[in-house]
XYZ file of C-alpha atoms in Angstrom:
597
model
C -71.385 -12.212 21.841
C -68.184 -12.520 19.789
C -68.503 -8.911 18.651
C -68.783 -7.724 22.263
C -65.723 -9.792 23.189
C -63.766 -8.337 20.290
C -64.765 -4.806 21.311
C -63.598 -5.437 24.846
C -60.266 -6.746 23.583
C -59.903 -3.725 21.326
C -60.653 -1.367 24.226
C -58.119 -3.198 26.397
C -55.439 -2.902 23.719
C -56.277 0.770 23.159
C -55.973 1.439 26.892
C -52.677 -0.462 27.067
C -51.141 1.391 24.134
C -52.490 4.781 25.170
C -49.455 7.149 25.057
C -50.376 8.864 28.315
C -50.658 5.606 30.255
C -47.492 4.209 28.685
C -45.623 7.414 29.501
C -46.696 7.341 33.131
C -45.927 3.629 33.474
C -42.529 3.932 31.793
C -41.403 6.919 33.840
C -42.702 5.455 37.075
C -41.319 1.920 37.100
C -38.701 -0.414 35.696
C -41.492 -2.711 34.531
C -42.793 0.041 32.287
C -39.361 0.581 30.739
C -39.088 -3.182 30.171
C -42.453 -3.164 28.386
C -41.186 -0.303 26.228
C -38.097 -2.430 25.525
C -40.349 -5.283 24.416
C -42.187 -2.956 22.017
C -38.824 -1.791 20.652
C -37.784 -5.452 20.289
C -40.832 -6.137 18.121
C -40.107 -3.063 16.001
C -36.417 -4.003 15.672
C -37.199 -7.584 14.659
C -39.590 -6.371 11.973
C -37.114 -3.742 10.729
C -34.215 -6.215 10.460
C -36.355 -8.877 8.788
C -37.713 -6.339 6.319
C -34.276 -4.958 5.416
C -32.847 -8.454 5.046
C -35.725 -9.439 2.763
C -35.277 -6.370 0.554
C -31.523 -7.005 0.341
C -32.010 -10.636 -0.713
C -34.587 -9.609 -3.293
C -32.178 -7.043 -4.716
C -29.434 -9.686 -4.938
C -31.763 -12.004 -6.839
C -33.016 -9.235 -9.116
C -29.643 -7.634 -9.872
C -27.390 -10.708 -9.999
C -29.938 -13.367 -10.929
C -29.042 -15.756 -8.099
C -31.416 -18.367 -6.670
C -33.558 -17.711 -3.604
C -31.568 -20.130 -1.451
C -28.156 -18.744 -2.437
C -25.990 -16.093 -0.820
C -24.457 -13.526 -3.168
C -20.863 -13.900 -1.964
C -20.914 -17.688 -2.369
C -22.670 -17.768 -5.764
C -21.052 -18.795 -9.016
C -21.779 -15.885 -11.355
C -20.491 -16.459 -14.852
C -21.500 -13.104 -16.308
C -18.369 -11.012 -15.674
C -19.912 -7.900 -17.181
C -22.743 -8.137 -14.635
C -20.205 -8.352 -11.803
C -18.558 -5.189 -13.097
C -21.631 -3.101 -13.853
C -23.863 -3.894 -10.843
C -21.752 -2.027 -8.233
C -21.373 0.866 -10.694
C -25.148 1.139 -11.126
C -25.582 0.978 -7.349
C -22.968 3.709 -6.954
C -24.746 5.879 -9.526
C -28.082 5.479 -7.724
C -26.436 6.293 -4.407
C -24.720 9.321 -5.934
C -28.070 10.569 -7.248
C -29.530 10.216 -3.750
C -26.541 12.083 -2.289
C -27.079 14.874 -4.800
C -30.712 15.259 -3.716
C -29.800 15.121 -0.031
C -27.054 17.734 -0.439
C -29.672 20.272 -1.509
C -32.258 19.413 1.146
C -30.384 18.277 4.251
C -27.490 20.362 5.529
C -26.907 18.816 8.961
C -24.733 15.668 9.193
C -26.546 12.455 10.050
C -26.111 11.197 13.607
C -25.566 7.501 14.388
C -26.701 5.742 17.629
C -23.279 6.029 19.338
C -23.076 9.774 18.716
C -26.737 10.244 19.630
C -26.248 8.608 23.023
C -22.919 10.310 23.670
C -23.850 13.875 22.712
C -27.606 14.233 22.198
C -29.196 12.276 25.038
C -30.493 9.554 22.708
C -32.188 11.894 20.240
C -32.098 10.506 16.696
C -33.835 11.762 13.577
C -36.121 9.021 12.253
C -36.002 10.574 8.777
C -32.202 10.446 8.776
C -32.284 6.864 10.060
C -34.581 5.795 7.220
C -32.310 7.544 4.709
C -29.258 5.721 6.110
C -31.118 2.402 5.911
C -32.075 3.062 2.266
C -28.485 4.007 1.419
C -27.249 0.846 3.119
C -29.740 -1.280 1.166
C -28.678 0.266 -2.153
C -25.010 -0.266 -1.313
C -25.406 -3.863 -0.148
C -28.065 -4.785 -2.678
C -25.880 -3.839 -5.651
C -22.863 -5.701 -4.295
C -20.731 -3.081 -2.504
C -18.489 -4.761 0.057
C -20.423 -3.595 3.137
C -22.749 -5.269 5.612
C -26.259 -4.338 6.643
C -25.545 -4.135 10.379
C -25.037 -0.345 10.247
C -28.440 0.065 8.603
C -30.050 -2.401 11.014
C -28.867 -0.554 14.110
C -29.504 2.906 12.648
C -33.104 2.145 11.698
C -33.952 0.231 14.866
C -32.335 2.857 17.106
C -34.068 5.662 15.187
C -37.453 4.006 15.648
C -36.690 3.437 19.347
C -35.687 7.076 19.790
C -38.878 8.275 18.097
C -40.919 5.997 20.349
C -39.104 7.283 23.433
C -39.636 10.907 22.423
C -43.343 10.235 21.988
C -43.360 8.897 25.553
C -41.396 11.989 26.695
C -38.846 9.826 28.484
C -36.073 11.181 30.667
C -32.630 11.521 29.134
C -31.232 8.346 30.740
C -34.318 6.285 29.823
C -34.215 7.521 26.223
C -30.557 6.487 25.962
C -31.491 3.056 27.289
C -34.307 2.728 24.755
C -31.908 3.582 21.904
C -29.688 0.806 23.262
C -32.719 -1.502 23.180
C -33.157 -0.739 19.492
C -29.525 -1.519 18.682
C -29.643 -4.673 20.836
C -32.727 -5.899 19.009
C -31.145 -5.171 15.626
C -27.938 -7.134 16.255
C -29.792 -9.938 18.063
C -32.166 -10.399 15.118
C -29.349 -10.152 12.575
C -27.286 -12.955 14.148
C -30.019 -14.893 15.971
C -27.978 -14.126 19.103
C -29.759 -12.295 21.954
C -26.738 -12.194 24.288
C -24.604 -10.714 21.521
C -27.232 -8.055 20.838
C -27.597 -7.178 24.525
C -23.884 -6.732 25.130
C -23.493 -4.849 21.853
C -25.892 -2.307 23.356
C -24.118 -2.207 26.723
C -20.591 -1.885 25.360
C -21.075 0.196 22.219
C -24.399 2.082 22.342
C -25.111 2.794 26.009
C -21.466 2.779 27.085
C -22.080 1.246 30.491
C -23.876 -1.621 32.220
C -26.401 -0.976 34.990
C -29.071 -3.067 36.672
C -31.681 -0.575 35.439
C -30.745 -1.032 31.771
C -30.271 -4.813 31.990
C -33.899 -5.908 31.844
C -35.205 -3.682 29.007
C -32.153 -4.329 26.822
C -32.249 -8.108 27.303
C -36.036 -8.174 26.816
C -35.659 -6.247 23.560
C -32.939 -8.610 22.315
C -34.971 -11.710 23.172
C -38.209 -10.415 21.646
C -36.430 -9.250 18.488
C -34.751 -12.641 18.092
C -38.101 -14.419 18.427
C -39.687 -12.115 15.839
C -36.831 -12.715 13.381
C -36.987 -16.480 13.905
C -40.736 -16.465 13.400
C -40.616 -14.434 10.192
C -37.320 -15.490 8.597
C -36.224 -18.634 10.422
C -32.573 -18.041 9.507
C -29.876 -19.264 11.852
C -26.259 -18.074 11.878
C -24.326 -21.020 13.346
C -20.907 -22.568 12.758
C -20.280 -26.302 13.075
C -16.858 -26.646 14.727
C -16.838 -30.425 14.432
C -15.058 -32.721 16.899
C -11.635 -31.741 18.193
C -11.206 -33.293 21.617
C -10.769 -30.757 24.405
C -9.092 -27.372 24.828
C -5.758 -27.724 26.644
C -3.620 -24.966 28.261
C -1.182 -25.110 25.326
C -3.988 -23.923 23.023
C -4.093 -20.524 24.722
C -0.630 -19.511 23.473
C -1.514 -19.498 19.739
C -4.915 -17.965 20.575
C -3.272 -15.034 22.381
C -0.807 -14.545 19.537
C -3.648 -14.644 17.017
C -5.504 -12.002 19.061
C -2.485 -9.683 19.032
C -1.937 -10.285 15.303
C -5.603 -9.490 14.521
C -5.295 -6.267 16.524
C -2.475 -5.084 14.277
C -4.387 -6.047 11.136
C -7.519 -4.313 12.427
C -5.608 -1.067 12.950
C -4.259 -1.270 9.407
C -7.768 -1.839 8.020
C -9.173 1.185 9.885
C -6.314 3.383 8.727
C -6.740 2.032 5.193
C -10.398 3.078 5.116
C -9.460 6.510 6.485
C -6.722 6.821 3.835
C -9.178 6.090 1.008
C -11.690 8.591 2.439
C -9.009 11.265 2.742
C -7.832 10.537 -0.797
C -11.411 10.941 -2.051
C -11.849 14.221 -0.143
C -8.636 15.691 -1.517
C -9.502 14.722 -5.069
C -11.435 17.010 -7.393
C -14.198 14.405 -7.773
C -17.557 15.627 -6.445
C -19.103 13.421 -3.701
C -22.086 12.265 -5.838
C -19.686 10.758 -8.418
C -17.427 8.934 -5.949
C -19.648 5.862 -5.286
C -19.875 5.048 -8.998
C -16.095 5.269 -9.372
C -15.700 3.127 -6.261
C -18.183 0.701 -7.802
C -15.894 0.278 -10.817
C -13.038 -0.863 -8.568
C -15.322 -3.155 -6.533
C -16.672 -4.613 -9.788
C -13.144 -5.312 -11.061
C -12.324 -7.061 -7.784
C -15.565 -9.060 -8.027
C -14.509 -10.267 -11.476
C -11.521 -11.867 -9.756
C -13.674 -13.360 -6.986
C -17.403 -12.746 -6.315
C -16.691 -13.453 -2.634
C -15.826 -9.777 -2.135
C -19.423 -8.761 -2.875
C -21.850 -7.689 -0.167
C -21.236 -8.549 3.502
C -19.767 -11.999 2.942
C -22.179 -14.370 4.734
C -22.013 -17.003 2.029
C -18.256 -16.628 1.551
C -17.660 -17.101 5.287
C -19.483 -20.429 5.410
C -17.974 -21.470 2.081
C -14.411 -21.027 3.342
C -15.080 -22.566 6.733
C -16.523 -25.776 5.327
C -13.684 -26.682 2.956
C -9.929 -26.856 2.733
C -8.482 -23.708 1.190
C -4.904 -23.248 0.014
C -2.745 -20.583 1.663
C -2.362 -18.419 -1.497
C -6.150 -18.459 -1.941
C -6.724 -17.389 1.667
C -4.209 -14.564 1.365
C -5.703 -13.454 -1.946
C -9.266 -13.466 -0.587
C -8.236 -11.492 2.483
C -6.483 -8.826 0.428
C -9.347 -8.600 -2.060
C -12.005 -8.315 0.678
C -10.077 -5.767 2.736
C -9.376 -3.645 -0.348
C -12.992 -3.910 -1.552
C -14.337 -2.900 1.894
C -11.974 0.065 2.143
C -12.870 1.247 -1.368
C -16.609 0.773 -0.753
C -16.729 2.806 2.461
C -14.086 5.310 1.395
C -15.836 6.125 -1.871
C -19.161 6.838 -0.177
C -21.103 3.570 -0.090
C -23.097 3.393 3.135
C -22.459 0.469 5.473
C -20.139 -0.892 8.106
C -17.355 -3.350 8.706
C -19.113 -5.591 11.252
C -19.568 -8.702 9.129
C -16.657 -7.895 6.849
C -14.371 -8.004 9.904
C -15.856 -11.371 10.906
C -15.206 -12.771 7.434
C -11.669 -11.388 7.198
C -10.932 -12.554 10.750
C -12.018 -16.082 9.838
C -9.625 -16.020 6.866
C -6.788 -14.862 9.149
C -7.666 -17.604 11.629
C -7.444 -20.298 8.988
C -4.144 -18.848 7.796
C -2.872 -18.932 11.360
C -3.985 -22.575 11.623
C -1.188 -23.553 9.284
C 1.204 -22.383 12.010
C -0.425 -24.805 14.463
C 2.266 -27.501 14.093
C 4.830 -24.992 15.384
C 3.037 -24.854 18.758
C 3.746 -27.974 20.758
C 0.724 -29.822 22.176
C -1.781 -27.456 20.511
C -4.954 -29.305 19.520
C -7.027 -26.693 17.715
C -8.510 -27.301 14.265
C -8.579 -24.689 11.454
C -12.292 -24.037 12.055
C -11.645 -23.177 15.708
C -8.788 -20.891 14.707
C -11.237 -19.252 12.301
C -13.737 -18.614 15.121
C -10.982 -17.144 17.311
C -9.732 -15.026 14.412
C -13.145 -13.678 13.433
C -13.886 -12.611 17.027
C -10.433 -11.074 17.501
C -10.474 -9.006 14.307
C -14.072 -7.935 14.903
C -13.257 -6.667 18.396
C -10.240 -4.796 17.007
C -12.376 -3.015 14.418
C -15.808 -2.786 16.053
C -14.957 -3.005 19.755
C -16.943 -4.828 22.446
C -14.929 -7.785 23.810
C -17.910 -9.367 25.567
C -20.081 -8.811 22.486
C -17.730 -10.841 20.315
C -17.206 -13.443 23.032
C -20.939 -14.073 23.324
C -21.207 -14.145 19.528
C -18.672 -16.981 19.502
C -20.659 -18.770 22.207
C -23.982 -18.424 20.429
C -22.734 -19.457 16.986
C -20.725 -22.459 18.239
C -22.572 -23.462 21.414
C -19.253 -24.528 22.962
C -18.081 -23.118 26.323
C -14.392 -24.213 26.169
C -14.044 -22.517 22.774
C -15.701 -19.410 24.248
C -13.076 -19.244 27.006
C -10.388 -19.436 24.339
C -12.094 -16.671 22.345
C -12.349 -14.520 25.483
C -8.596 -14.692 26.026
C -7.952 -13.761 22.386
C -10.417 -10.853 22.221
C -9.159 -9.372 25.494
C -5.648 -9.455 24.040
C -6.827 -7.875 20.794
C -8.806 -5.180 22.606
C -5.897 -4.375 24.919
C -3.442 -4.027 22.035
C -5.785 -1.757 20.057
C -6.595 0.485 23.029
C -2.946 0.726 24.041
C -1.526 1.470 20.610
C -4.389 3.026 18.630
C -7.111 3.992 21.086
C -10.134 3.885 18.777
C -12.688 1.523 17.309
C -13.828 2.038 13.715
C -16.805 4.219 14.726
C -14.888 6.402 17.193
C -11.938 6.672 14.787
C -14.288 8.217 12.223
C -15.524 10.653 14.894
C -11.908 11.578 15.593
C -11.219 12.227 11.909
C -14.032 14.764 11.701
C -12.983 16.550 14.890
C -15.118 14.864 17.568
C -13.326 13.835 20.756
C -15.724 11.111 21.935
C -14.337 7.584 22.268
C -17.471 5.771 23.456
C -21.201 6.219 23.966
C -20.776 7.507 27.543
C -23.128 10.452 28.076
C -20.973 13.547 27.717
C -23.554 15.580 25.848
C -24.825 17.249 29.028
C -21.318 18.629 29.607
C -21.239 20.085 26.113
C -24.710 21.559 26.594
C -23.542 23.301 29.775
C -21.885 26.086 27.802
C -20.478 29.445 28.836
C -23.230 31.386 27.070
C -25.811 29.607 29.260
C -23.847 30.232 32.458
C -22.557 33.785 32.023
C -24.019 37.079 33.277
C -24.750 39.577 30.532
C -25.031 42.623 32.857
C -21.352 43.462 33.273
C -19.582 46.658 34.276
C -17.354 48.036 31.528
C -15.130 51.093 31.143
C -12.823 52.568 28.536
C -9.230 51.484 28.927
C -7.922 55.031 28.354
C -9.636 56.840 31.260
C -7.668 58.141 34.232
C -7.680 56.693 37.721
C -9.712 59.637 39.036
C -12.349 59.166 36.347
C -12.462 55.455 37.121
C -12.936 56.101 40.856
C -15.735 58.550 40.172
C -17.501 56.026 37.921
C -16.990 53.062 40.251
C -16.956 53.977 43.973
C -15.616 51.388 46.369
C -18.237 48.743 47.109
C -20.152 49.327 43.863
C -18.680 46.243 42.157
C -15.842 43.762 42.524
C -14.399 43.947 39.011
C -14.703 46.043 35.872
C -13.990 44.902 32.304
C -11.981 47.379 30.218
C -12.604 47.827 26.510
C -10.807 49.810 23.834
C -12.396 52.508 21.666
C -13.410 49.811 19.169
C -15.154 47.898 22.007
C -12.426 45.256 21.854
C -11.632 43.509 25.146
C -8.561 45.043 26.835
C -8.443 43.356 30.238
C -9.993 43.270 33.676
C -9.353 45.386 36.785
C -10.205 44.645 40.412
C -11.877 47.655 42.074
C -10.668 46.875 45.652
C -7.083 46.659 44.362
C -7.254 50.217 43.015
C -8.662 51.644 46.255
C -6.121 49.692 48.315
C -3.327 51.876 46.844
C -2.241 55.224 48.371
C -4.378 58.219 47.543
C -1.408 59.825 45.894
C -1.153 56.991 43.392
C -1.203 59.465 40.546
C 1.790 61.254 42.045
C 3.654 57.961 41.858
C 3.032 57.852 38.105
C 0.538 55.003 38.140
C -2.281 54.773 35.595
C -5.228 52.462 35.099
C -3.092 50.331 32.796
C -0.951 49.321 35.777
C -3.945 47.518 37.333
C -5.094 45.570 34.276
C -5.123 41.769 34.603
C -5.924 38.868 32.252
C -5.353 40.730 28.988
C -5.221 37.454 27.059
C -7.332 35.307 29.362
C -11.030 35.223 28.517
C -13.835 32.801 27.683
C -15.857 32.224 24.546
C -19.610 31.460 24.527
C -19.318 28.024 22.871
C -16.928 26.663 25.508
C -18.366 24.071 27.898
C -18.063 24.105 31.688
C -15.083 21.766 31.698
C -13.124 23.921 29.254
C -14.004 27.044 31.235
C -12.824 25.418 34.474
C -9.495 24.566 32.819
C -9.003 28.234 31.816
C -9.866 29.369 35.335
C -7.199 27.011 36.679
C -4.620 28.241 34.202
C -5.283 31.956 34.762
C -5.884 31.605 38.531
C -8.747 34.042 38.210
C -12.010 34.064 40.146
C -13.909 35.501 37.169
C -13.253 36.148 33.490
C -14.818 38.119 30.675
C -16.704 36.378 27.862
C -15.991 37.640 24.333
C -17.905 36.858 21.163
C -14.952 35.466 19.171
C -11.181 35.573 18.828
C -11.226 38.202 16.057
C -13.608 40.919 17.274
C -13.239 40.119 21.006
C -16.324 42.123 21.933
C -17.403 41.651 25.537
C -20.775 39.921 25.863
C -20.690 38.785 29.487
C -18.806 37.624 32.552
C -18.533 34.278 34.338
C -17.188 33.380 37.779
C -15.318 30.202 38.638
C -17.452 29.472 41.720
C -20.717 29.581 39.748
C -19.254 27.419 36.972
C -18.107 24.733 39.380
C -21.391 24.844 41.291
C -23.494 24.359 38.141
C -21.152 21.621 36.932
C -21.480 19.814 40.273
C -25.265 20.175 40.233
C -25.527 18.631 36.745
C -23.124 15.849 37.662
C -25.135 15.112 40.808
C -28.328 15.043 38.752
C -26.874 12.376 36.427
C -25.768 10.317 39.402
C -29.227 10.552 40.973
C -30.796 9.298 37.751
C -28.650 6.172 37.953
C -28.993 5.646 41.709
C -32.752 6.267 41.819
C -33.295 3.382 39.422
C -31.203 0.998 41.493
C -32.755 1.706 44.905
């Protein structure tokens, strides 16, 4: 009897997880997409818990710390170990980079870029490689967090799952957001933080359709992480009375101050990366050299090692002198910049929280200068960590909900909201980038968020143009031209030189509109040539083509292969370009609207 019952349960599970049924259910209803989000939440929770476990084991193995200790808050007496561990980690990472350089030529895509340009398509192999690199970097003490690896691995698994289900572009992007939401939610035991991290940074927008699957993924992932690890990232703010209007003035000033510091940190990381690129040091050797500097900084204070979880709680729970706070901030910021700039894999998520908390406590010593302010140093630290994190990472609501979930206090959350909005506004007005989008900008990408612009880039001139074009030699006479192209045969002819190089474009009706004795007036074919220097290239997208049409005021233009050879390969009209652009734009709008009706 029990065997029959077990067989029935197995059949039911096999039917439920059948790819065909899941695909039909997911594409047909919002409930199906929410179920897919729940599956992604389970996967994300397991991935984050597994990575966290491996990282802790590496810390214990490499640095010899106890199971209950955090690396950045441990007392490590062996100075030589502090120096050599990051160097060994850098050497291992360099060896991995050397292997990858021979086997993988394409750059690795992160979740923001995948959702912005590739419709949510992520390579699972690349995601696993990034996670391994992040574990090596963090496990051997480099001053980076694991959040980049968490989100990369979870989003990569979600993308693979979505591709197996053959999801639509918009649904696949949502599922990638579910993976990132589950990763951050599990990492901080904060489902609201994870959900809004996905909305603000990975999906790029908030819709009713994406709300349920993303929140479900964050909740399920948090439950999985609590069940397996049981860790809880909370801050005890103690008793302080109540927040008064006078407290908002220092909070706003702290937000603006953190924005300026965040910009300096991002530019500092970029400066170190540029310095490394311009040097003669090969990329595989850079992490080991960076590890030497990180090791020397760790000999001064082990609090610069790894992400800084232990150091954050250590400095929040005790009184710290101003010179110590300043020294720790400078050491941590320098160690993080060196770690990322030299090639260690990781992000600045938790590092920005830690450094922001140090800035907040520093700012607390200015509290007596603000009349009637009642905030304690711990509250200033919470405001500072959220403000600096939003300056570097982005996502004002993400950091606001993080403050709410780690403190459990609504009045403090309102204070944090005012500070992070100020910080975000200052950064966007003066700098315009978060850390991730700033790195895209440095390598030539123009994206500033995860908004789906990939379909525009995929709508290229080579996909829109007509290859069957009428061409003629630029040196023929008017009579020869008229014999080759009678009136009514075509609207326009593209002229090419003897070397097949583009020479311009002539309008056939314009030639026939002239007097029959045009040759007696001394006119030649060259007098009718237009748009000698106005043409399109195959890699241009529809938006770029439309801009050239506007500038040249032409109804159609030739398409040449490149700027050097300028060989004609096709022709494209403005009306067709705008029509196809409008059709694609309408299709994206229908995808959003159809899910909300």
